[in-house]
mmCIF file of C-alpha atoms in Angstrom:
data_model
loop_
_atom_site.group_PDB
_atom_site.id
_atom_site.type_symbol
_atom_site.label_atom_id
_atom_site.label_comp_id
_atom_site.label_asym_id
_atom_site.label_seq_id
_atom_site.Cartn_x
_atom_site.Cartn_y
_atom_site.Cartn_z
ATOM 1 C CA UNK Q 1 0.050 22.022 21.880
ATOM 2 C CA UNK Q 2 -1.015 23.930 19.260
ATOM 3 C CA UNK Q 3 -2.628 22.517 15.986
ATOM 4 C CA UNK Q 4 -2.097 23.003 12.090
ATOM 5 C CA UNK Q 5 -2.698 26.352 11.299
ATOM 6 C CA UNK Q 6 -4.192 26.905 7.739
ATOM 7 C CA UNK Q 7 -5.364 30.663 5.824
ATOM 8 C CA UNK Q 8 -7.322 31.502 4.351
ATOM 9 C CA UNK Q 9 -10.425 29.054 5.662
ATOM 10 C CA UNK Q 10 -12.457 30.196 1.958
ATOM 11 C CA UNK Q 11 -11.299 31.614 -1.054
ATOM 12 C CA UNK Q 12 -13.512 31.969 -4.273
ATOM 13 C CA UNK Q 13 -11.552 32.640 -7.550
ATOM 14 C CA UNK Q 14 -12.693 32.614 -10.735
ATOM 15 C CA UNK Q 15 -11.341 30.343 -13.444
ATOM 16 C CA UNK Q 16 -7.382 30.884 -14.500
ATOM 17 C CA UNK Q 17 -7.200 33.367 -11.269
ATOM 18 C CA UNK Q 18 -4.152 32.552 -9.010
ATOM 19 C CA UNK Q 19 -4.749 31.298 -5.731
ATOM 20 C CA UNK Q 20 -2.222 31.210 -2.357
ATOM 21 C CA UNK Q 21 -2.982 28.885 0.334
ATOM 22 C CA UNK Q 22 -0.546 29.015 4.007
ATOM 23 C CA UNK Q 23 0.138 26.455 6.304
ATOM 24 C CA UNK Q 24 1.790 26.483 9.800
ATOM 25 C CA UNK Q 25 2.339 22.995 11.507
ATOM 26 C CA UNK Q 26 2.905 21.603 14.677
ATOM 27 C CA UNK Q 27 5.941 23.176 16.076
ATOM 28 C CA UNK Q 28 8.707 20.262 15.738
ATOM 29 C CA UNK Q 29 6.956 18.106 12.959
ATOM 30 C CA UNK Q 30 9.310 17.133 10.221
ATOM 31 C CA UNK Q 31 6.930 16.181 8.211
ATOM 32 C CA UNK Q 32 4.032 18.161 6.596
ATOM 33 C CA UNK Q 33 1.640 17.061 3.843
ATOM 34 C CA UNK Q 34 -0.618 18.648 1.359
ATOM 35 C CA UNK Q 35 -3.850 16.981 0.156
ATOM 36 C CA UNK Q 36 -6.684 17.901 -1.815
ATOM 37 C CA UNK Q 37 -10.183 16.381 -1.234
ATOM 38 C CA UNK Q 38 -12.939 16.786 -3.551
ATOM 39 C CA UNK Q 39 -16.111 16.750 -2.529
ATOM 40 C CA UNK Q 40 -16.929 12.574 -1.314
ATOM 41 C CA UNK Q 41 -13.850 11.627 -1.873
ATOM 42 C CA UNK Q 42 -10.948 11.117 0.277
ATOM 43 C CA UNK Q 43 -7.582 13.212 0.443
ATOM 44 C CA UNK Q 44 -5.343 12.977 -2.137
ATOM 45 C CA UNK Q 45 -1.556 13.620 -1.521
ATOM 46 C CA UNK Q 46 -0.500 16.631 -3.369
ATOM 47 C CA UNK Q 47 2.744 17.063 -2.060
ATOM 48 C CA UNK Q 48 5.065 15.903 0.877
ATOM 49 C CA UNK Q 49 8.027 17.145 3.005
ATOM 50 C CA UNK Q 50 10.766 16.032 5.113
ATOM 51 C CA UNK Q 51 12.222 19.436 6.559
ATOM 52 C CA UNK Q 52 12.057 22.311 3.246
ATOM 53 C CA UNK Q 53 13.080 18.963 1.140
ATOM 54 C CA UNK Q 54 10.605 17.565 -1.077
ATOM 55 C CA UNK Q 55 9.492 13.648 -0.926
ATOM 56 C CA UNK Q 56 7.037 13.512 -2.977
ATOM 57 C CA UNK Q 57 5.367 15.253 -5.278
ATOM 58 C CA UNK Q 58 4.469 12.503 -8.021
ATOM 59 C CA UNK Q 59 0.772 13.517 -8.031
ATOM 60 C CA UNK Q 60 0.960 17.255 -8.504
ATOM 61 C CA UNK Q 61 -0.005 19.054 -11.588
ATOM 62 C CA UNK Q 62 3.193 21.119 -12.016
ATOM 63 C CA UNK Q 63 2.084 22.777 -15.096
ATOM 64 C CA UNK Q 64 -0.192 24.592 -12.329
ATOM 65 C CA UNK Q 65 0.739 24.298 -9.129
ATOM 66 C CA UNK Q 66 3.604 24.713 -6.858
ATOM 67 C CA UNK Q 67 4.385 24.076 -3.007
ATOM 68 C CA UNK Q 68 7.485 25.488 -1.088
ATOM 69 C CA UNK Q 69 8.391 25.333 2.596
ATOM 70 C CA UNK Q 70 10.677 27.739 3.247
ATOM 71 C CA UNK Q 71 13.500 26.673 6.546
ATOM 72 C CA UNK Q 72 11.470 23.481 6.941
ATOM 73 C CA UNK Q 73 8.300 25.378 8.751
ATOM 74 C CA UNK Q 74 5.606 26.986 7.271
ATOM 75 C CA UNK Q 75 4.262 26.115 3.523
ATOM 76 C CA UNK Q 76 2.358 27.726 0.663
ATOM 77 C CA UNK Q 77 0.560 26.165 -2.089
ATOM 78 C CA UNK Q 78 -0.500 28.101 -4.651
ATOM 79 C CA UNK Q 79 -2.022 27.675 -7.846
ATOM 80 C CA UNK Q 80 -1.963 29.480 -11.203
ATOM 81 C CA UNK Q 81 -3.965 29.189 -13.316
ATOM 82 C CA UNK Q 82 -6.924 27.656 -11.101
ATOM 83 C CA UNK Q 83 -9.050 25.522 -13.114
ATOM 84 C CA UNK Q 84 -12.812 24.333 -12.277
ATOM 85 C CA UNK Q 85 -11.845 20.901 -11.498
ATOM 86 C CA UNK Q 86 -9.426 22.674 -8.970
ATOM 87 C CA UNK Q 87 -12.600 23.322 -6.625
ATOM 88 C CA UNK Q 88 -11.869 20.986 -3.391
ATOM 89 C CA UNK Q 89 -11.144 21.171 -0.161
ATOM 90 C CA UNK Q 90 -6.885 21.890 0.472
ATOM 91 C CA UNK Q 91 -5.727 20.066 3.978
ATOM 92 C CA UNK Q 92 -2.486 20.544 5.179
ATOM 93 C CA UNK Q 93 -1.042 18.110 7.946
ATOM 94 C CA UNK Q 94 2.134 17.205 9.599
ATOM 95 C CA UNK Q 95 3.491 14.468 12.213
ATOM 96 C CA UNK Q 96 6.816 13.877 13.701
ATOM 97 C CA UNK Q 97 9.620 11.744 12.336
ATOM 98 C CA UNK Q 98 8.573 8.345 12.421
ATOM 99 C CA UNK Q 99 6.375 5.607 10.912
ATOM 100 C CA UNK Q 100 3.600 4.868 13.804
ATOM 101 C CA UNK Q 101 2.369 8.628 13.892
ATOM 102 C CA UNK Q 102 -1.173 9.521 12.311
ATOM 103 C CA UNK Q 103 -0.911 12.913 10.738
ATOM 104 C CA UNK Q 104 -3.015 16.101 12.254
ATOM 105 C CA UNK Q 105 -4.443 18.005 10.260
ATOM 106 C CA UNK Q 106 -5.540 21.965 9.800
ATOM 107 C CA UNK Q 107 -9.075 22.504 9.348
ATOM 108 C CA UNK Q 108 -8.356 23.237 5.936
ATOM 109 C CA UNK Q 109 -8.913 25.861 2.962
ATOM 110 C CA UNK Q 110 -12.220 25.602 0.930
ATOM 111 C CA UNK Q 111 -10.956 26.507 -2.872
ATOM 112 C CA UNK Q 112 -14.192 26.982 -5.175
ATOM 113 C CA UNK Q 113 -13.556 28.298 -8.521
ATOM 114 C CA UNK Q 114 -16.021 29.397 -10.322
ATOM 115 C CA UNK M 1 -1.064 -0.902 -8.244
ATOM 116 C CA UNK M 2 -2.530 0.830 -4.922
ATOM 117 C CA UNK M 3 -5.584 0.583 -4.268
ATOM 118 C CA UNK M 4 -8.047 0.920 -0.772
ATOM 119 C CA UNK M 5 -12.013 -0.283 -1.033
ATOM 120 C CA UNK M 6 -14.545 0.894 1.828
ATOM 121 C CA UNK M 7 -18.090 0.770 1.256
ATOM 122 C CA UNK M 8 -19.480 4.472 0.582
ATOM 123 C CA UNK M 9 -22.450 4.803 2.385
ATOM 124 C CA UNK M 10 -24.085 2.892 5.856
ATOM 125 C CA UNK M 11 -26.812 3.544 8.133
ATOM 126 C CA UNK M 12 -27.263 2.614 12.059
ATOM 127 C CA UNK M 13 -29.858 3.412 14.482
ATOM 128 C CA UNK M 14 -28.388 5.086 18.016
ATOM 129 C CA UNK M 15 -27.172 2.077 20.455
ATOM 130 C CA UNK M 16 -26.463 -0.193 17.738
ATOM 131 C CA UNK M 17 -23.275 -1.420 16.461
ATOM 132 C CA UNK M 18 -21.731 -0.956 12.702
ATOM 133 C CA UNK M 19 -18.351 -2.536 11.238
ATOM 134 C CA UNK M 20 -16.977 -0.861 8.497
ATOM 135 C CA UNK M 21 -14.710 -2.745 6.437
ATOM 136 C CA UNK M 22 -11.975 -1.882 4.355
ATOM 137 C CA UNK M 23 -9.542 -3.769 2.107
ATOM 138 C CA UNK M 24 -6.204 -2.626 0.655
ATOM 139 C CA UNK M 25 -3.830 -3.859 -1.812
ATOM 140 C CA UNK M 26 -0.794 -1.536 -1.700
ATOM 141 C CA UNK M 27 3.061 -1.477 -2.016
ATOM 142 C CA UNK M 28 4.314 -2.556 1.003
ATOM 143 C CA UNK M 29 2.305 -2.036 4.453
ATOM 144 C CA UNK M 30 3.829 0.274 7.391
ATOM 145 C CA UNK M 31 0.538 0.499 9.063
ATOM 146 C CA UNK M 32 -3.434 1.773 8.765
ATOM 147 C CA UNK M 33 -5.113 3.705 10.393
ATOM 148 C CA UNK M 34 -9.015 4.722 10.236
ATOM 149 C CA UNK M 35 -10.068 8.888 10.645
ATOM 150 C CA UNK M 36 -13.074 10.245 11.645
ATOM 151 C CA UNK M 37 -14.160 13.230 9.841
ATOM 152 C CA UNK M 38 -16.946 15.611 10.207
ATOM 153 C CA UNK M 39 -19.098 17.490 7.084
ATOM 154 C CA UNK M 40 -16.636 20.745 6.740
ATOM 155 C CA UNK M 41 -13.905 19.518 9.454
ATOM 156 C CA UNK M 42 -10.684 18.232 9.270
ATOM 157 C CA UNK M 43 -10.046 14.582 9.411
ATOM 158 C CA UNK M 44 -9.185 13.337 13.441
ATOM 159 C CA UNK M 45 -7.251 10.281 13.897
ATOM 160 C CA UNK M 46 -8.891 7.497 15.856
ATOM 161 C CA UNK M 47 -6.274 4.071 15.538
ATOM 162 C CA UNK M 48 -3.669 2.850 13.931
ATOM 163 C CA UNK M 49 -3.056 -0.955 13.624
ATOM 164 C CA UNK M 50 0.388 -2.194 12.420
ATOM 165 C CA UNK M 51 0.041 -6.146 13.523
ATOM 166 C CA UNK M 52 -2.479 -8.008 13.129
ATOM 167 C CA UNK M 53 -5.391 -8.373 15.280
ATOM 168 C CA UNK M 54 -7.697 -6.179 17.550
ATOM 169 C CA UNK M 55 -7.399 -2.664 19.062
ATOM 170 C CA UNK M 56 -9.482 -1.338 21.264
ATOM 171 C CA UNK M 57 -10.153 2.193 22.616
ATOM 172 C CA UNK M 58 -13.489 3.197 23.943
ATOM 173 C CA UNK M 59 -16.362 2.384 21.869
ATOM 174 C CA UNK M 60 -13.816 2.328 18.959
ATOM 175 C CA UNK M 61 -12.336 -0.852 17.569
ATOM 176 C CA UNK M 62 -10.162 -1.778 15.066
ATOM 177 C CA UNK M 63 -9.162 -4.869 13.696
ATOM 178 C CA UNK M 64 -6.053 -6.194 11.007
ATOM 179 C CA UNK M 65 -5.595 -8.667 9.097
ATOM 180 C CA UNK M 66 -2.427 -8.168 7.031
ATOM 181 C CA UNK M 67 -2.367 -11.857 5.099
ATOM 182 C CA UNK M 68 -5.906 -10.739 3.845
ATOM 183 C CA UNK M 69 -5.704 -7.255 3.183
ATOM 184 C CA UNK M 70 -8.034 -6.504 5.255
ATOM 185 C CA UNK M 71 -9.398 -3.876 8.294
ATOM 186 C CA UNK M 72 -12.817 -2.982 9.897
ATOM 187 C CA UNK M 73 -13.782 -0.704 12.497
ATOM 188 C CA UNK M 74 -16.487 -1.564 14.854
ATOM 189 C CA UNK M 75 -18.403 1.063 16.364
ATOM 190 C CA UNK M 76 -20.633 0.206 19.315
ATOM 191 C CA UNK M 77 -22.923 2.500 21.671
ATOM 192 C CA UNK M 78 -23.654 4.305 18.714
ATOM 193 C CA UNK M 79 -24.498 7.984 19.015
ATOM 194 C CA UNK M 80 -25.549 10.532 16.843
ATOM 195 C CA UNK M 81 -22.827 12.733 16.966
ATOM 196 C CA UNK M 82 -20.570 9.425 15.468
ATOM 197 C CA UNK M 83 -22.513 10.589 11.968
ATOM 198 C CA UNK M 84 -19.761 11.402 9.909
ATOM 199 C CA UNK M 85 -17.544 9.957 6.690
ATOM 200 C CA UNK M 86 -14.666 7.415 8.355
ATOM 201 C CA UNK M 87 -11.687 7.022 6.273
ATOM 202 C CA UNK M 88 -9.428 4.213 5.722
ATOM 203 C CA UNK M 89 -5.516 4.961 5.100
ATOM 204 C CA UNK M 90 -2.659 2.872 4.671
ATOM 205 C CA UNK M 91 1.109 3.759 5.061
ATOM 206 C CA UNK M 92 2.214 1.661 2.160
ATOM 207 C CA UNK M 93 6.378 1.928 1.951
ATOM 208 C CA UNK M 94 8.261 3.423 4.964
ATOM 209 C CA UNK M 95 8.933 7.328 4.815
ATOM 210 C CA UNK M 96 5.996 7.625 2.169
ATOM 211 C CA UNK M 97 2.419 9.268 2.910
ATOM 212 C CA UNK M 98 -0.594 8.061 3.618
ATOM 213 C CA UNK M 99 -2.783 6.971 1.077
ATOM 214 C CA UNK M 100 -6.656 7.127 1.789
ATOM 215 C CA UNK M 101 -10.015 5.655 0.179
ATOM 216 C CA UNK M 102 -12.952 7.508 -0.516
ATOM 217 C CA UNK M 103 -14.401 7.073 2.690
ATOM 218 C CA UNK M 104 -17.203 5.730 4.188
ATOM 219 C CA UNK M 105 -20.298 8.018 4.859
ATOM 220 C CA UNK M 106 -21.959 6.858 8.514
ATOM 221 C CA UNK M 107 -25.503 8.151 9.238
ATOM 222 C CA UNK M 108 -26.946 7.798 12.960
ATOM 223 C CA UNK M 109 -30.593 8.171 13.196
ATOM 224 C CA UNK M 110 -32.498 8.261 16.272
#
């Protein structure tokens, strides 16, 4: 099957640009994730979907960013303005309905803002 | 609070065998599972324990203990393509995401 499709694979901004990342999952996964990972750390759950609904998005900065996922497939994330601290590493994943399914995820975007 | 502890850095020689540990304290448990993930890659997932005990899969284990908090993954054989950060992640209340440490970096030398 195909994987988690992400675009673009590198952006560089520079500070209080706007930034648009994509995301395609696994064809039939209810469930699709954003996380950011800064450099030696681990992800950190941005945002989280059942279908287009929204599940979770506790831990991100809505006074900046913003997630859709429009007829419960593909996803943006985008971000505006970017900030320095933004710089990380943006994963998208999905899995199937479910609790005993690890996620897969897309190779990623590399955000640096400079 | 939530919380997952792995140690952040570990070194092996090729042919040896390393345990990485990893403790949790979260709300609720619904499983946890380790990742393997290579410098610039994507994470890949390589088990999942949900009971407690031992899985085993190749020259992967990993082991549970829910009473303690507690989870390692044993690596045997070792080669030097297994050089890479392993991450621990635990599915704290049902339907809610995964919730990862920081990661432990593993470096194979010859």
């Amino acid at each position: 099957e195909a994987g988690v499709a992400q675009s673009p694979r590198y952006k560089i901004i520079e500070k209080r640009q706007s930034v648009a990342f994509w995301c395609n999952p696994i064809s039939g996964h209810a469930t699709l994730y954003w996380y950011q990972q800064i450099l030696g750390q681990g992800p950190k759950l941005l945002i989280q979907f059942q279908n287009n609904g929204v599940v979770d998005d506790s831990q991100l900065p809505k006074d900046r960013f913003s997630a859709e996922r429009l007829k419960g497939v593909d996803s943006t994330l985008k971000i505006q303005p970017a900030k320095l601290e933004d710089s990380a590493v943006y994963l998208c994943a999905s899995s199937p309905d479910g609790e005993f399914y690890g996620y897969t995820f897309g190779s990623g975007t590399r955000l640096t803002v400079v | 609070g939530q919380n997952i502890d792995q140690p952040t850095e570990m070194t092996a020689t090729e042919g040896a065998i390393v345990q990485i540990n990893c403790t949790y304290q979260t709300s609720g448990f619904n499983g946890l599972f380790w990742y393997q993930q290579h410098a610039g890659e994507a994470p890949t997932f390589l088990s999942y324990n949900v009971l407690d005990g031992l899985e085993e899969k190749g020259r992967f284990s990993s082991f549970l203990s829910r009473s303690k908090g507690y989870s390692y993954l044993l690596l045997k054989e070792l080669q030097m393509k297994d050089s890479a950060s392993y991450l621990c992640a635990v599915k704290g209340q049902a339907g809610t995401a995964l919730i990862f440490g920081k990661g432990t970096t593993l470096s194979v030398s010859s």
